[in-house]
XYZ file of C-alpha atoms in Angstrom:
669
model
C 30.132 -24.300 -28.577
C 26.767 -24.499 -30.418
C 24.909 -24.385 -27.083
C 26.695 -21.198 -25.969
C 26.076 -19.510 -29.339
C 22.372 -20.381 -29.266
C 21.959 -19.185 -25.669
C 23.594 -15.831 -26.504
C 21.401 -15.404 -29.609
C 18.182 -16.283 -27.769
C 18.947 -14.045 -24.784
C 19.899 -11.220 -27.121
C 16.554 -11.478 -28.929
C 14.698 -11.521 -25.598
C 16.531 -8.455 -24.277
C 16.138 -6.463 -27.502
C 12.443 -7.317 -27.843
C 12.739 -8.754 -31.364
C 11.661 -12.125 -32.726
C 14.128 -14.973 -32.399
C 13.720 -15.798 -36.105
C 15.183 -12.388 -37.040
C 18.373 -13.444 -35.283
C 18.435 -17.194 -35.902
C 17.733 -17.084 -39.648
C 21.153 -15.475 -40.153
C 22.905 -18.620 -38.919
C 23.280 -22.233 -39.943
C 24.228 -24.471 -37.032
C 24.670 -28.196 -36.559
C 22.417 -28.956 -33.602
C 21.133 -32.107 -31.923
C 18.072 -32.634 -29.705
C 20.366 -32.471 -26.654
C 21.852 -29.135 -27.784
C 18.337 -27.839 -28.458
C 17.189 -28.939 -24.983
C 20.128 -27.248 -23.223
C 19.669 -24.012 -25.161
C 15.905 -23.977 -24.556
C 16.573 -24.181 -20.788
C 17.746 -20.535 -20.946
C 14.521 -19.263 -22.567
C 11.835 -17.601 -20.429
C 9.398 -16.215 -23.034
C 6.880 -18.270 -25.016
C 7.275 -16.252 -28.221
C 11.052 -16.751 -28.253
C 10.642 -20.459 -27.464
C 8.157 -20.957 -30.329
C 10.447 -19.190 -32.825
C 13.358 -21.373 -31.723
C 11.208 -24.516 -31.909
C 10.083 -23.732 -35.465
C 13.563 -22.705 -36.605
C 15.361 -25.848 -35.371
C 13.954 -28.249 -38.072
C 15.339 -25.924 -40.774
C 18.840 -26.961 -39.718
C 20.487 -29.971 -41.351
C 19.564 -33.412 -39.982
C 17.565 -32.041 -37.040
C 14.288 -33.671 -36.008
C 12.178 -32.965 -32.936
C 11.697 -35.711 -30.373
C 9.838 -36.043 -27.066
C 12.569 -34.228 -25.155
C 12.557 -31.179 -27.444
C 8.746 -31.004 -27.382
C 8.768 -31.108 -23.594
C 11.348 -28.316 -23.552
C 8.859 -26.059 -25.334
C 6.028 -27.062 -22.985
C 8.164 -26.265 -19.946
C 8.729 -22.659 -21.082
C 5.015 -22.038 -21.711
C 3.937 -23.675 -18.431
C 6.594 -21.818 -16.424
C 5.289 -18.555 -17.846
C 1.882 -19.387 -16.314
C 0.045 -20.121 -19.580
C -1.297 -23.683 -19.191
C -4.151 -23.199 -21.663
C -1.760 -22.159 -24.409
C 0.586 -25.019 -23.501
C -2.305 -27.459 -23.880
C -3.248 -25.993 -27.269
C 0.347 -26.263 -28.513
C 0.485 -29.815 -27.213
C -2.627 -30.757 -29.181
C -2.079 -28.786 -32.404
C 1.678 -28.730 -32.778
C 3.371 -31.431 -30.703
C 1.093 -34.472 -31.052
C 1.500 -34.566 -34.853
C 5.288 -34.466 -34.411
C 5.808 -37.074 -31.732
C 3.925 -39.462 -29.490
C 3.588 -37.861 -26.013
C 5.267 -39.184 -22.884
C 4.265 -39.221 -19.236
C 6.639 -36.276 -18.741
C 4.695 -34.304 -21.387
C 1.422 -34.805 -19.550
C 3.050 -34.078 -16.185
C 4.109 -30.649 -17.423
C 0.533 -29.836 -18.455
C -0.872 -31.230 -15.199
C 1.536 -29.035 -13.240
C 0.547 -25.974 -15.251
C -3.175 -26.427 -14.638
C -2.695 -27.261 -10.934
C -0.516 -24.199 -10.331
C -3.273 -22.118 -11.951
C -5.865 -23.666 -9.600
C -7.609 -25.564 -12.421
C -7.408 -29.060 -10.939
C -10.460 -30.340 -12.834
C -8.671 -29.794 -16.149
C -5.614 -31.552 -14.753
C -7.752 -34.556 -13.788
C -9.159 -34.709 -17.314
C -5.581 -34.901 -18.597
C -4.932 -37.846 -16.248
C -7.893 -39.675 -17.802
C -6.521 -38.868 -21.264
C -3.153 -40.320 -20.240
C -4.765 -43.579 -19.213
C -6.679 -43.712 -22.508
C -3.308 -43.538 -24.310
C -1.974 -46.375 -22.130
C 0.319 -43.987 -20.270
C 0.367 -44.705 -16.529
C 0.375 -41.621 -14.254
C 3.392 -41.779 -11.967
C 4.231 -40.367 -8.535
C 5.070 -36.970 -10.053
C 1.629 -36.823 -11.717
C -0.243 -37.566 -8.507
C 2.042 -35.272 -6.527
C 1.046 -32.339 -8.750
C -2.652 -33.204 -8.382
C -2.301 -33.229 -4.592
C -0.464 -29.893 -4.632
C -3.242 -28.437 -6.775
C -5.992 -29.545 -4.395
C -4.025 -28.337 -1.347
C -3.299 -24.976 -2.968
C -7.029 -24.216 -3.293
C -7.898 -25.731 0.100
C -9.915 -28.689 -1.187
C -8.430 -31.105 1.335
C -11.194 -33.704 1.331
C -10.738 -34.244 -2.403
C -6.965 -34.276 -1.938
C -7.236 -37.010 0.683
C -9.658 -39.007 -1.475
C -7.261 -38.847 -4.422
C -4.375 -39.802 -2.141
C -6.212 -42.892 -0.852
C -7.121 -43.976 -4.373
C -3.447 -43.727 -5.366
C -2.407 -45.881 -2.388
C -4.859 -48.566 -3.482
C -3.658 -48.602 -7.095
C -0.059 -47.523 -7.581
C 1.403 -46.515 -4.228
C 2.673 -43.234 -2.841
C 5.955 -41.642 -1.812
C 7.037 -39.472 1.178
C 6.625 -36.269 -0.858
C 2.872 -36.925 -1.178
C 2.538 -37.316 2.576
C 4.441 -34.062 3.106
C 2.174 -32.246 0.648
C -0.974 -33.465 2.388
C 0.299 -32.764 5.908
C 1.302 -29.223 4.913
C -2.094 -28.730 3.262
C -4.027 -29.816 6.348
C -1.856 -27.571 8.543
C -2.605 -24.554 6.335
C -6.364 -25.029 6.755
C -5.906 -25.683 10.512
C -7.043 -29.329 10.308
C -4.247 -30.413 12.603
C -5.845 -33.669 13.726
C -5.876 -34.943 10.126
C -2.293 -33.755 9.665
C -1.213 -35.523 12.865
C -2.866 -38.802 11.835
C -1.107 -38.737 8.469
C 2.246 -38.041 10.130
C 1.770 -40.986 12.505
C 0.824 -43.225 9.581
C 3.903 -42.057 7.716
C 6.315 -42.612 10.629
C 4.855 -45.689 12.362
C 3.389 -47.692 9.473
C 5.850 -46.847 6.701
C 8.971 -45.828 8.588
C 9.314 -42.565 6.663
C 10.286 -39.222 8.172
C 8.389 -36.062 7.224
C 10.544 -33.303 5.740
C 12.103 -30.651 7.967
C 9.583 -28.027 6.833
C 6.652 -30.397 7.369
C 7.834 -31.396 10.862
C 8.326 -27.805 11.882
C 4.947 -26.729 10.468
C 3.023 -29.575 12.113
C 4.647 -29.333 15.539
C 4.289 -25.537 15.581
C 0.638 -25.854 14.483
C -0.145 -28.388 17.201
C 1.470 -26.151 19.819
C -0.420 -23.093 18.595
C -3.665 -25.045 18.884
C -2.729 -26.126 22.410
C -2.352 -29.796 21.443
C 0.930 -30.181 23.300
C 0.452 -33.870 24.103
C 0.125 -34.708 20.415
C 3.096 -32.498 19.599
C 5.249 -34.259 22.221
C 4.074 -37.671 21.018
C 4.934 -36.822 17.417
C 8.317 -35.456 18.408
C 9.107 -38.587 20.457
C 8.282 -40.862 17.524
C 10.453 -38.758 15.260
C 13.340 -38.828 17.735
C 13.117 -42.623 17.964
C 13.412 -43.034 14.210
C 15.870 -40.227 13.491
C 19.068 -41.324 11.812
C 22.274 -39.395 12.284
C 22.015 -37.833 8.826
C 18.594 -36.363 9.609
C 19.437 -34.594 12.859
C 18.336 -31.243 11.408
C 14.824 -32.583 10.857
C 14.399 -33.367 14.541
C 16.222 -30.184 15.584
C 13.781 -27.955 13.714
C 10.791 -29.769 15.202
C 12.364 -29.822 18.688
C 12.835 -26.062 18.736
C 9.284 -25.514 17.493
C 7.934 -27.766 20.260
C 10.103 -26.227 22.993
C 9.047 -22.744 21.915
C 5.369 -23.755 22.026
C 5.675 -25.252 25.516
C 7.518 -22.196 26.839
C 4.975 -19.784 25.383
C 2.250 -21.792 27.144
C 4.109 -21.492 30.449
C 5.028 -25.198 30.505
C 8.742 -24.514 30.892
C 9.476 -27.546 33.089
C 8.084 -29.865 30.394
C 10.294 -28.138 27.830
C 13.345 -28.605 30.066
C 12.522 -32.279 30.592
C 12.110 -32.777 26.858
C 15.517 -31.252 26.145
C 17.642 -32.659 28.913
C 16.019 -36.039 29.624
C 14.311 -37.271 26.449
C 16.803 -35.979 23.896
C 19.655 -38.493 23.965
C 21.439 -36.861 21.042
C 23.000 -33.660 22.431
C 23.591 -32.453 18.889
C 19.882 -31.675 18.914
C 20.465 -28.913 21.496
C 21.879 -25.802 19.871
C 22.113 -22.087 20.714
C 18.565 -21.479 19.504
C 17.263 -24.176 21.874
C 19.026 -22.617 24.848
C 17.782 -19.174 23.850
C 14.170 -20.371 23.781
C 14.517 -22.029 27.204
C 16.179 -18.992 28.793
C 13.463 -16.720 27.447
C 10.792 -19.078 28.776
C 12.385 -19.158 32.231
C 12.718 -15.366 32.396
C 9.116 -14.811 31.306
C 8.107 -17.203 34.106
C 10.047 -14.942 36.560
C 12.783 -17.554 37.028
C 15.692 -15.325 36.069
C 18.188 -17.112 38.325
C 17.423 -20.396 36.548
C 17.875 -18.580 33.278
C 21.291 -17.319 34.376
C 22.381 -20.844 35.326
C 21.299 -22.124 31.910
C 23.158 -19.243 30.254
C 26.320 -20.228 32.149
C 25.939 -23.886 31.090
C 25.323 -22.853 27.502
C 28.457 -20.719 27.171
C 30.838 -22.591 29.515
C 29.926 -26.299 29.339
C 28.614 -26.437 25.781
C 30.765 -23.700 24.211
C 27.736 -22.107 22.533
C 27.592 -18.356 21.961
C 24.403 -16.612 23.163
C 22.971 -14.000 20.813
C 21.661 -10.519 21.685
C 18.089 -11.831 22.004
C 19.170 -14.318 24.678
C 20.962 -11.634 26.700
C 17.930 -9.377 26.306
C 15.739 -12.119 27.840
C 17.781 -11.857 31.055
C 17.612 -8.039 31.039
C 13.845 -8.108 30.445
C 13.413 -10.719 33.206
C 15.200 -8.537 35.759
C 13.209 -5.445 34.723
C 9.928 -7.359 34.976
C 10.835 -8.190 38.598
C 11.714 -4.519 39.297
C 15.358 -5.564 39.701
C 16.656 -2.733 37.530
C 20.029 -2.510 39.302
C 20.706 -6.174 38.540
C 19.624 -5.587 34.933
C 22.078 -2.674 34.601
C 24.882 -4.695 36.180
C 24.228 -7.625 33.852
C 24.122 -5.276 30.835
C 27.435 -3.707 31.896
C 29.132 -7.106 32.328
C 27.926 -8.323 28.933
C 28.835 -5.193 26.938
C 32.108 -4.333 28.689
C 33.214 -7.952 28.601
C 32.813 -7.932 24.807
C 30.311 -10.762 25.002
C 27.730 -8.738 23.090
C 27.636 -5.247 21.589
C 24.930 -2.876 22.895
C 21.709 -3.812 21.166
C 18.834 -1.368 20.387
C 16.253 -3.810 21.778
C 18.241 -4.263 24.987
C 18.564 -0.480 25.389
C 14.824 -0.107 24.882
C 14.155 -2.734 27.553
C 16.427 -0.941 30.048
C 14.960 2.488 29.283
C 11.468 1.101 29.798
C 12.511 -0.535 33.094
C 14.158 2.637 34.401
C 11.161 4.792 33.450
C 8.732 2.418 35.157
C 10.772 2.674 38.353
C 10.657 6.481 38.205
C 14.285 6.928 37.110
C 13.697 8.861 33.913
C 16.861 10.995 34.196
C 19.021 7.876 34.529
C 17.219 6.418 31.505
C 18.008 9.610 29.578
C 21.702 9.345 30.516
C 21.779 5.748 29.263
C 20.100 6.767 26.018
C 22.586 9.595 25.449
C 25.546 7.320 26.250
C 24.353 4.674 23.798
C 23.780 7.334 21.147
C 27.427 8.383 21.513
C 28.629 4.831 20.787
C 26.358 4.541 17.757
C 23.588 2.385 19.246
C 20.291 3.957 18.202
C 17.070 2.521 19.635
C 13.784 2.680 17.732
C 11.625 5.807 17.560
C 9.214 4.120 20.008
C 11.926 4.210 22.689
C 12.410 7.946 22.112
C 8.633 8.435 22.343
C 8.600 6.636 25.691
C 11.527 8.691 26.969
C 10.021 12.024 25.885
C 6.627 11.233 27.406
C 8.200 10.050 30.664
C 10.243 13.266 30.938
C 7.074 15.310 30.383
C 5.210 13.314 33.037
C 8.017 13.899 35.529
C 8.056 17.667 34.932
C 11.215 17.660 32.776
C 9.702 19.337 29.714
C 12.963 21.180 28.950
C 14.872 17.924 28.653
C 12.012 16.377 26.678
C 12.174 19.232 24.169
C 15.933 18.967 23.881
C 15.654 15.247 23.165
C 12.917 15.868 20.613
C 15.076 18.504 18.894
C 17.904 15.974 18.645
C 15.713 13.225 17.218
C 14.303 15.608 14.608
C 17.774 16.903 13.715
C 18.985 13.347 13.140
C 15.942 12.432 11.067
C 14.426 10.129 13.707
C 11.108 11.863 14.341
C 8.889 9.991 16.833
C 6.322 7.849 15.044
C 3.720 8.376 17.793
C 1.806 11.616 17.166
C 0.633 11.499 20.796
C 4.205 12.423 21.741
C 3.687 15.919 20.364
C 0.438 16.315 22.286
C 2.238 15.215 25.451
C 5.167 17.578 24.953
C 2.980 20.568 24.114
C 0.923 19.976 27.246
C 4.092 19.572 29.326
C 5.583 22.788 27.968
C 2.600 24.930 28.835
C 2.168 23.374 32.263
C 5.743 24.114 33.326
C 6.718 27.252 31.405
C 5.525 30.714 30.505
C 3.990 30.941 27.009
C 7.050 32.838 25.700
C 9.426 30.035 26.642
C 7.034 27.398 25.330
C 6.893 29.253 22.034
C 10.693 29.196 21.817
C 10.592 25.413 22.256
C 7.941 25.057 19.543
C 10.058 27.180 17.189
C 12.924 24.882 18.064
C 10.820 21.932 16.909
C 10.199 23.719 13.609
C 13.868 24.558 13.101
C 15.260 21.206 14.298
C 13.896 19.221 11.368
C 16.308 18.461 8.546
C 13.500 19.557 6.247
C 10.129 21.235 6.741
C 8.100 19.409 9.412
C 5.746 16.832 7.986
C 1.998 17.291 7.810
C 1.612 14.607 10.491
C 4.029 16.431 12.842
C 2.389 19.842 12.329
C -1.139 18.472 12.716
C -0.113 16.616 15.883
C 1.296 19.803 17.466
C -1.799 21.817 16.563
C -4.025 19.007 17.846
C -2.069 18.987 21.118
C -2.501 22.737 21.529
C -6.234 22.518 20.798
C -6.768 19.631 23.220
C -5.203 21.685 25.992
C -7.457 24.637 25.087
C -4.642 26.807 23.722
C -6.254 27.927 20.486
C -4.407 31.241 20.288
C -1.141 29.323 20.531
C -2.294 27.007 17.748
C -2.986 30.076 15.566
C 0.457 31.422 16.455
C 2.100 28.110 15.534
C 0.328 28.150 12.168
C 1.594 31.694 11.552
C 5.131 30.737 12.646
C 5.203 27.921 10.118
C 4.790 30.439 7.317
C 7.349 32.813 8.776
C 9.924 29.998 8.927
C 9.345 28.960 5.328
C 7.117 25.955 6.039
C 3.860 26.561 4.208
C 0.788 25.101 5.909
C -1.625 23.190 3.671
C -5.310 22.324 3.851
C -4.706 19.327 6.146
C -2.968 21.500 8.739
C -5.654 24.203 8.570
C -8.332 21.525 8.919
C -6.603 20.317 12.080
C -7.098 23.716 13.747
C -10.641 24.060 12.387
C -11.475 20.638 13.807
C -10.060 21.620 17.200
C -12.243 24.739 17.325
C -15.342 22.751 16.326
C -14.683 20.020 18.906
C -14.466 22.734 21.570
C -17.803 24.142 20.300
C -16.132 27.491 19.497
C -18.242 27.888 16.397
C -17.887 31.674 16.119
C -14.105 31.389 15.964
C -14.398 28.348 13.694
C -16.556 30.248 11.197
C -14.179 33.227 11.188
C -11.217 30.893 10.619
C -13.169 29.151 7.831
C -13.612 32.503 6.082
C -9.830 33.016 6.293
C -9.400 29.623 4.638
C -11.840 30.698 1.911
C -9.727 33.804 1.254
C -6.715 31.525 0.750
C -8.674 29.122 -1.479
C -8.011 26.245 0.934
C -11.372 24.628 1.826
C -11.870 21.030 0.683
C -14.831 18.710 1.083
C -13.293 17.659 4.434
C -13.213 21.323 5.531
C -16.917 21.787 4.808
C -17.805 18.496 6.518
C -15.858 19.506 9.662
C -17.687 22.837 9.908
C -21.055 21.269 9.051
C -20.561 18.645 11.762
C -19.601 21.324 14.288
C -22.804 23.305 13.717
C -24.971 20.166 13.746
C -23.528 18.990 17.069
C -24.449 22.285 18.751
C -27.868 22.107 16.993
C -27.386 25.239 14.919
C -29.131 23.788 11.897
C -29.714 27.026 10.004
C -25.970 27.754 10.104
C -25.250 24.143 9.068
C -27.594 24.487 6.109
C -25.895 27.731 5.157
C -22.551 25.881 5.113
C -24.159 23.236 2.889
C -25.355 25.962 0.481
C -21.864 27.505 0.438
C -20.389 24.082 -0.236
C -22.588 23.535 -3.285
C -22.102 27.104 -4.535
C -18.333 26.534 -4.364
C -18.817 23.483 -6.635
C -17.511 21.212 -3.867
C -19.373 17.933 -4.316
C -21.070 16.721 -1.102
C -20.336 13.173 0.037
C -22.312 10.532 1.889
C -20.728 11.896 5.097
C -22.140 15.352 4.290
C -25.701 14.065 3.920
C -25.464 11.818 6.962
C -24.199 14.703 9.097
C -26.972 17.011 7.905
C -29.658 14.392 8.541
C -28.340 13.743 12.064
C -28.506 17.497 12.658
C -32.193 17.566 11.674
C -32.770 14.615 14.016
C -31.155 16.448 16.967
C -33.254 19.551 16.316
C -36.511 17.562 16.325
C -37.930 19.662 13.488
C -38.969 19.008 9.916
C -36.467 19.687 7.159
C -38.975 22.092 5.559
C -38.953 24.265 8.684
C -35.461 25.424 7.728
C -36.080 27.752 4.865
C -32.626 29.131 5.357
C -32.593 31.072 2.131
C -35.337 32.086 -0.262
C -38.063 29.744 -1.531
C -39.161 29.158 -5.079
C -42.637 27.806 -5.786
C -43.055 27.076 -2.084
C -40.177 24.595 -2.213
C -37.354 24.863 0.401
C -34.126 25.959 -1.254
C -31.995 23.579 0.849
C -33.822 20.549 -0.519
C -33.755 22.083 -3.971
C -29.950 22.193 -3.805
C -29.849 18.556 -2.726
C -31.965 17.641 -5.744
C -29.682 19.610 -8.041
C -26.949 17.055 -7.220
C -29.040 13.949 -7.772
C -27.842 13.610 -11.364
C -24.297 12.991 -10.235
C -24.442 11.723 -6.668
C -26.338 8.662 -5.457
C -25.998 9.679 -1.751
C -28.324 12.572 -2.593
C -31.133 10.021 -2.610
C -29.943 8.636 0.716
C -30.625 11.885 2.585
C -34.227 11.777 1.402
C -34.574 8.117 2.438
C -33.158 8.892 5.868
C -35.409 11.916 6.312
C -38.455 9.814 5.422
C -37.391 7.026 7.831
C -36.899 9.521 10.661
C -40.081 11.482 9.924
C -38.156 14.607 9.049
C -39.857 15.363 5.747
C -43.531 15.899 4.899
C -45.531 14.002 2.265
C -46.180 17.250 0.460
C -42.441 17.792 0.056
C -41.966 14.233 -1.274
C -44.641 14.916 -3.878
C -42.829 18.127 -4.837
C -39.552 16.209 -5.192
C -41.127 13.656 -7.565
C -42.778 16.365 -9.674
C -39.611 18.449 -9.945
C -37.576 15.415 -11.013
C -40.035 14.686 -13.829
C -40.062 18.311 -14.945
C -36.246 18.285 -15.040
C -36.297 15.305 -17.426
C -35.144 12.893 -14.718
C -38.018 10.407 -14.993
C -35.864 7.349 -14.276
C -34.582 8.891 -11.046
C -38.116 9.922 -10.059
C -39.443 6.398 -10.651
C -36.547 4.804 -8.746
C -37.067 7.166 -5.791
C -40.802 6.496 -5.750
C -40.423 2.700 -5.822
C -37.736 2.705 -3.125
C -39.792 4.881 -0.776
C -42.858 2.668 -1.216
C -40.772 -0.479 -0.501
C -39.421 1.151 2.655
C -42.993 1.732 3.756
C -42.396 5.438 4.209
C -44.906 6.605 1.578
C -48.320 5.020 0.833
C -48.514 3.604 -2.719
C -51.615 5.636 -3.548
C -49.914 8.898 -2.625
C -46.857 7.964 -4.661
C -48.934 7.046 -7.729
C -50.620 10.434 -7.539
C -47.264 12.212 -7.395
C -45.899 10.271 -10.371
C -49.085 10.794 -12.416
C -49.027 14.492 -11.628
C -45.381 14.652 -12.724
C -46.265 12.989 -16.033
């Protein structure tokens, strides 16, 4: 009864966020160390545990012992606070009771879990100084700590020293083998496993076996994997069948993936004497391996043996292996017949993956309409393939001139909230619509796309459609689509406008792009991305004066240029083959180009502003006289630190002679 009361009080304090003493001081309970220990097992917070620990001695006849002290340590360590646990151990617990090995083991575990193995090792030395012998649990935690941080050489050294002094247990071997597998040192892991099995007669754990065999197979060391498996099979007792089963399936899967199916079959049916080792998963792996090796008939025979002779039930993945095998061999009719037998015979319900495999096979063989019928039939019975399958179907219909059907399918997927994940699908369907229909009919389909969505079309969908129209050169249609979005209550945002602006710039239609940009300005839509798109468009057609004008507009609009902005502008100067000072695209003040003056005006806030000057110097796009002007103007603006930094950097880069730079700095001073 006392235990239940204490647990309720402690949990109540934890949930209400109050100190445990506020609750506990109201009660007087007869408790023993065992009651204390059981109640403390429910505590998760250090503060609550400390309050409980300090309150307990106020109760009649209660005294702390090693067990109660360790209960407190466990809470603090479990909360991930090993340093605080160590401090409590030293300041609070040692004066109360002489520590035990279990006390030190808790601290060692805490430090090792935190990756502080060196501190844990110091505790081991302290244990020995107190005549407390570290046990298997102590060394096990040290090994886990080393393995967790990947220090396997030190882990192995510690392991060998333990063998020489006090001996080891199977858990230590498992820890080391797992650690070596995680750092891909499979040869070391294999040697330890052999030592464990052959020399000591111990079996690695199921997880360790599976990890090691799978690792060896992944590394292509199949001979070692088979050798290890054989040794395990020889020493497997009936109560450890699952250990060998896990490793067997890992090995069989590795052999099949490497195309060594016959070796996998031999391993299963000739070397495995215990048939309990062969389960449905094993058969599934073998059937998949056979089908991927284009041996579908062998796979069918194994499927028959599995279900008839062994009474094992194949899963959907196993049936799909047969379907995929037939499709890979262009035997689509056989795949459809097999699918029909399986589903109509109630052996397996239609599976989305299986449907996707069949749709893909039918499309590859040019039977897109039959694939569409299958998809519609499966949709009626509630089997819905992934959005990737719908993408494939829509694109195949477009390729085969069935844009109407593609649009209808797209409308349905949007209506049901299963929009295709592949934005290329929209590009494909837009292109297909305009190739096969008059613009008026294509527009009706596009409006259908807008109205089919359960909600307003996403930014990704809208951008993909506009991108598709632009790529096919239908810019007027893209403008119409943008207008239609607004008319149908779906407001376009900056991202969607940028998509059309980018399409115009990529097509080098800079006049139209600039006019559209002005429309965006009227709506207050341009972002830094908008300016960068337009700037890049002008630079690529080597219209540097227009690009510089965009840069000026960008700064005037208080839109902070980015590193991309400066890089684009510099590349534009490079293409033009002229000096930056040649582009006095606005007025000049004191003989200093306004464009560079604007760049300097941003140097206080933007480090990339320096980068454009560095790049211009490296590429020979700026004159020494201009560099001198830059240094002087920085000093006059009270930006001496920036001027000095720029001067030193340019000298280090070798772009400006030191004497010239000293003169500029002196003049600025």
